[in-house]
Tab-separated table of C-alpha atoms and ligand atoms in Angstrom:
chain	number	residue	atom	x	y	z
A	1	MET	CA	-66.184	30.445	-12.272
A	2	ALA	CA	-69.247	32.705	-12.607
A	3	HIS	CA	-72.373	30.528	-12.414
A	4	ASN	CA	-75.828	31.808	-13.186
A	5	ASP	CA	-78.680	31.080	-10.798
A	6	LYS	CA	-80.220	28.561	-13.201
A	7	ARG	CA	-77.276	26.222	-12.906
A	8	PHE	CA	-77.758	22.813	-11.334
A	9	ASP	CA	-76.257	22.551	-7.840
A	10	PRO	CA	-73.898	19.515	-7.765
A	11	ARG	CA	-74.894	18.897	-4.140
A	12	ARG	CA	-78.281	17.803	-5.517
A	13	GLN	CA	-76.768	15.094	-7.686
A	14	HIS	CA	-78.730	12.347	-5.886
A	15	THR	CA	-81.886	13.751	-7.525
A	16	LEU	CA	-80.465	12.825	-10.943
A	17	LEU	CA	-79.910	9.145	-10.197
A	18	ASN	CA	-82.893	8.103	-8.119
A	19	SER	CA	-85.214	5.203	-8.886
A	20	ASP	CA	-88.236	7.420	-9.652
A	21	ARG	CA	-86.283	9.092	-12.408
A	22	LEU	CA	-85.119	5.759	-13.748
A	23	ALA	CA	-88.701	4.497	-13.761
A	24	LYS	CA	-89.994	7.597	-15.524
A	25	TRP	CA	-87.414	7.699	-18.309
A	26	ASP	CA	-86.199	4.130	-18.742
A	27	PRO	CA	-83.225	5.590	-20.705
A	28	PRO	CA	-82.579	2.638	-23.082
A	29	ARG	CA	-86.224	2.776	-24.175
A	30	PHE	CA	-86.348	6.559	-24.501
A	31	LEU	CA	-83.040	6.776	-26.384
A	32	ALA	CA	-84.069	4.034	-28.830
A	33	ARG	CA	-86.023	6.644	-30.866
A	34	PHE	CA	-82.740	8.084	-32.173
A	35	GLY	CA	-81.777	4.870	-33.951
A	36	LEU	CA	-78.187	5.055	-32.785
A	37	GLN	CA	-75.898	2.350	-34.135
A	38	PRO	CA	-72.899	0.592	-32.581
A	39	GLY	CA	-69.741	2.517	-33.426
A	40	GLN	CA	-71.373	5.951	-33.473
A	41	THR	CA	-70.289	8.971	-31.463
A	42	VAL	CA	-72.584	10.755	-29.029
A	43	LEU	CA	-72.115	13.942	-27.084
A	44	ASP	CA	-73.882	13.855	-23.718
A	45	LEU	CA	-73.867	17.584	-23.071
A	46	GLY	CA	-74.115	18.463	-19.394
A	47	SER	CA	-73.867	14.784	-18.534
A	48	GLY	CA	-73.902	15.285	-14.766
A	49	PRO	CA	-73.266	11.960	-13.007
A	50	GLY	CA	-74.207	10.034	-16.119
A	51	PHE	CA	-77.891	9.149	-15.947
A	52	TRP	CA	-77.947	9.084	-19.772
A	53	THR	CA	-74.220	8.512	-20.363
A	54	LEU	CA	-74.084	4.875	-19.347
A	55	PRO	CA	-77.155	3.822	-21.393
A	56	LEU	CA	-75.739	5.747	-24.369
A	57	ALA	CA	-72.443	3.873	-23.956
A	58	GLU	CA	-74.347	0.601	-23.954
A	59	ILE	CA	-76.066	1.523	-27.243
A	60	VAL	CA	-72.947	2.627	-29.178
A	61	GLY	CA	-70.949	-0.242	-27.696
A	62	SER	CA	-67.225	-0.779	-27.397
A	63	THR	CA	-66.602	0.478	-30.961
A	64	GLY	CA	-68.488	3.690	-30.239
A	65	TRP	CA	-67.622	6.798	-28.322
A	66	VAL	CA	-69.500	8.910	-25.775
A	67	TRP	CA	-68.257	12.333	-24.825
A	68	ALA	CA	-69.580	13.211	-21.364
A	69	VAL	CA	-69.139	16.967	-21.178
A	70	ASP	CA	-69.847	18.933	-18.030
A	71	GLY	CA	-68.588	22.035	-16.261
A	72	SER	CA	-68.695	20.432	-12.825
A	73	GLN	CA	-65.673	18.394	-11.768
A	74	GLU	CA	-67.713	17.104	-8.839
A	75	LEU	CA	-70.347	15.656	-11.165
A	76	LEU	CA	-67.754	14.199	-13.542
A	77	ASP	CA	-66.060	12.571	-10.528
A	78	ALA	CA	-69.418	11.060	-9.595
A	79	LEU	CA	-69.712	9.700	-13.133
A	80	ALA	CA	-66.162	8.307	-13.007
A	81	ALA	CA	-67.026	6.569	-9.727
A	82	ARG	CA	-69.772	4.657	-11.556
A	83	ASN	CA	-67.097	2.826	-13.588
A	84	PRO	CA	-68.115	3.812	-17.093
A	85	PRO	CA	-66.851	1.566	-19.905
A	86	PRO	CA	-63.827	2.665	-21.994
A	87	GLN	CA	-65.967	4.229	-24.744
A	88	VAL	CA	-66.974	6.966	-22.274
A	89	HIS	CA	-64.670	9.975	-22.268
A	90	LEU	CA	-65.107	12.683	-19.651
A	91	VAL	CA	-64.502	16.292	-20.621
A	92	LEU	CA	-64.542	19.201	-18.184
A	93	SER	CA	-65.854	22.057	-20.297
A	94	GLU	CA	-67.536	25.304	-19.372
A	95	LEU	CA	-70.504	25.873	-21.692
A	96	PRO	CA	-71.508	27.436	-23.988
A	97	GLN	CA	-68.087	26.500	-25.404
A	98	ILE	CA	-67.914	22.786	-26.174
A	99	ALA	CA	-64.347	21.511	-26.010
A	100	LEU	CA	-64.713	19.100	-28.941
A	101	PRO	CA	-63.517	19.219	-32.562
A	102	ASP	CA	-65.735	20.351	-35.447
A	103	THR	CA	-68.139	17.784	-36.994
A	104	SER	CA	-67.313	15.128	-34.419
A	105	VAL	CA	-70.645	13.740	-33.160
A	106	ASP	CA	-73.606	11.864	-34.639
A	107	LEU	CA	-75.968	12.909	-31.857
A	108	ALA	CA	-75.719	15.819	-29.453
A	109	TRP	CA	-77.910	14.846	-26.499
A	110	VAL	CA	-78.866	17.875	-24.417
A	111	ALA	CA	-80.971	16.679	-21.484
A	112	PHE	CA	-82.173	19.310	-19.010
A	113	VAL	CA	-79.220	21.557	-19.787
A	114	PHE	CA	-80.427	23.965	-22.470
A	115	HIS	CA	-82.313	26.181	-20.016
A	116	GLU	CA	-79.271	26.452	-17.727
A	117	VAL	CA	-76.749	27.767	-20.238
A	118	GLU	CA	-76.257	31.372	-21.245
A	119	PRO	CA	-76.206	32.768	-23.786
A	120	PRO	CA	-78.305	30.164	-25.668
A	121	GLU	CA	-77.242	31.493	-29.065
A	122	GLN	CA	-73.634	30.580	-28.325
A	123	LEU	CA	-74.684	27.122	-27.217
A	124	THR	CA	-76.629	26.429	-30.430
A	125	ALA	CA	-73.757	27.797	-32.538
A	126	GLU	CA	-71.431	25.382	-30.767
A	127	LEU	CA	-73.862	22.506	-31.279
A	128	ARG	CA	-74.008	23.349	-34.970
A	129	ARG	CA	-70.200	23.256	-35.074
A	130	VAL	CA	-69.758	19.836	-33.442
A	131	VAL	CA	-72.599	17.857	-35.064
A	132	ARG	CA	-71.717	15.875	-38.206
A	133	ALA	CA	-73.399	16.500	-41.560
A	134	ASP	CA	-75.752	13.544	-41.109
A	135	GLY	CA	-76.145	14.103	-37.375
A	136	ARG	CA	-78.734	15.640	-35.153
A	137	VAL	CA	-79.288	17.439	-31.882
A	138	ALA	CA	-81.935	16.419	-29.366
A	139	VAL	CA	-83.011	18.726	-26.550
A	140	LEU	CA	-85.029	17.368	-23.631
A	141	GLU	CA	-86.516	20.009	-21.351
A	142	TRP	CA	-89.085	20.977	-18.750
A	143	ARG	CA	-92.360	22.474	-19.983
A	144	PRO	CA	-93.022	25.984	-18.637
A	145	ASP	CA	-96.736	25.042	-18.541
A	146	ALA	CA	-96.203	21.761	-16.660
A	147	GLU	CA	-98.760	20.893	-14.021
A	148	SER	CA	-96.531	19.136	-11.487
A	149	GLU	CA	-94.148	20.845	-9.076
A	150	ALA	CA	-91.151	18.784	-10.202
A	151	GLY	CA	-88.212	20.427	-11.939
A	152	PRO	CA	-86.601	23.852	-12.006
A	153	PRO	CA	-88.470	27.121	-11.332
A	154	ARG	CA	-90.933	27.909	-14.133
A	155	ALA	CA	-89.238	31.250	-14.783
A	156	HIS	CA	-86.042	29.376	-15.740
A	157	ARG	CA	-87.694	27.143	-18.339
A	158	VAL	CA	-87.823	27.492	-22.104
A	159	ARG	CA	-90.721	26.765	-24.443
A	160	PRO	CA	-90.362	24.269	-27.302
A	161	ASP	CA	-90.905	27.018	-29.897
A	162	GLN	CA	-88.016	28.991	-28.377
A	163	VAL	CA	-85.696	25.982	-28.644
A	164	ILE	CA	-86.831	25.332	-32.229
A	165	ALA	CA	-86.348	28.986	-33.239
A	166	ARG	CA	-82.879	29.054	-31.687
A	167	LEU	CA	-81.773	25.901	-33.523
A	168	GLN	CA	-83.218	27.149	-36.812
A	169	ALA	CA	-81.463	30.480	-36.397
A	170	ASP	CA	-78.152	28.631	-36.390
A	171	GLY	CA	-79.014	26.647	-39.495
A	172	PHE	CA	-80.360	23.363	-38.136
A	173	VAL	CA	-83.155	21.989	-40.334
A	174	ARG	CA	-86.321	19.978	-39.699
A	175	ALA	CA	-86.385	21.329	-36.145
A	176	ALA	CA	-89.532	20.082	-34.450
A	177	GLN	CA	-90.995	18.936	-31.193
A	178	THR	CA	-91.143	15.153	-31.455
A	179	TRP	CA	-92.437	14.123	-28.027
A	180	GLN	CA	-94.000	15.514	-24.883
A	181	ASP	CA	-95.734	14.451	-21.690
A	182	ALA	CA	-97.296	16.489	-18.884
A	183	ASP	CA	-93.931	17.797	-17.651
A	184	ASN	CA	-91.348	17.543	-20.399
A	185	PHE	CA	-90.787	17.908	-24.122
A	186	LEU	CA	-88.271	16.809	-26.725
A	187	VAL	CA	-87.079	18.874	-29.691
A	188	GLU	CA	-84.977	17.334	-32.458
A	189	ALA	CA	-83.183	19.081	-35.310
A	190	PHE	CA	-80.863	17.949	-38.076
A	191	GLN	CA	-77.621	19.363	-39.373
A	192	LYS	CA	-78.650	18.887	-43.030
B	1	LIG	C1	-80.060	19.330	-14.466
B	1	LIG	S1	-78.441	18.689	-14.727
B	1	LIG	C2	-78.779	17.430	-15.955
B	1	LIG	C3	-77.737	16.353	-15.988
B	1	LIG	C4	-77.986	15.231	-16.999
B	1	LIG	N1	-78.072	15.738	-18.357
B	1	LIG	C5	-79.230	14.466	-16.668
B	1	LIG	O1	-80.278	14.659	-17.322
B	1	LIG	O2	-79.170	13.663	-15.718
B	1	LIG	C6	-77.628	19.971	-15.660
B	1	LIG	C7	-76.167	19.675	-15.949
B	1	LIG	O3	-75.636	20.678	-16.807
B	1	LIG	C8	-74.389	21.119	-16.301
B	1	LIG	N2	-74.208	22.524	-16.649
B	1	LIG	C9	-75.093	23.530	-16.474
B	1	LIG	N3	-74.588	24.696	-16.908
B	1	LIG	C10	-73.347	24.416	-17.378
B	1	LIG	C11	-72.310	25.206	-17.956
B	1	LIG	N4	-72.446	26.514	-18.136
B	1	LIG	N5	-71.175	24.583	-18.316
B	1	LIG	C12	-71.016	23.247	-18.154
B	1	LIG	N6	-71.960	22.447	-17.605
B	1	LIG	C13	-73.105	23.029	-17.214
B	1	LIG	C14	-74.478	20.926	-14.802
B	1	LIG	O4	-73.193	20.821	-14.194
B	1	LIG	C15	-75.298	19.661	-14.712
B	1	LIG	O5	-74.505	18.511	-14.744
């Protein structure tokens, strides 16, 4: 498998599940902005060991469905070892292809993955394909102009306007930055 140099090293998986990260994001609180309902389907794209996957599973509940898609078997094994509930389904998939059917998810959650995947235009085309008509995509990323030293090299990062332009180019509407702090930003866009 040819990996680019932006790709997360699975040996660093402990950095994705530490208590500082949990304290910063408080995933149930952060994810509440999407108004997900029990029974809905979420794609956790580039799930890694499941920092967001398990809180997402809690929100959609036992009648919902969470696709945890990642190209690293090692990271999916780490997620499996955390005993996810039955509504979590692990998919080994090498992006930008997303091994899911058309119009199958209410939310595509893309946390700290967008900047790692090439080419981005294939990724956004795939996101457009899998999101339902009334669904949305949400991209959480590192700011290139962040002040702290946390996160990937600045040269690897993408700006919010680049993410927005990419999503718009594939037909997503109402693409906008909806949140930011000193280090990170969130872009949301809708299928219709
Ligand atoms: C920085 S980690 C973020 C993990 C998780 N979203 C989180 O926020 O905790 C990036 C993830 O994207 C996955 N990834 C990166 N490039 C990929 C590709 N081309 N195909 C599949 N997965 C990829 C990595 O294996 C890794 O799990």
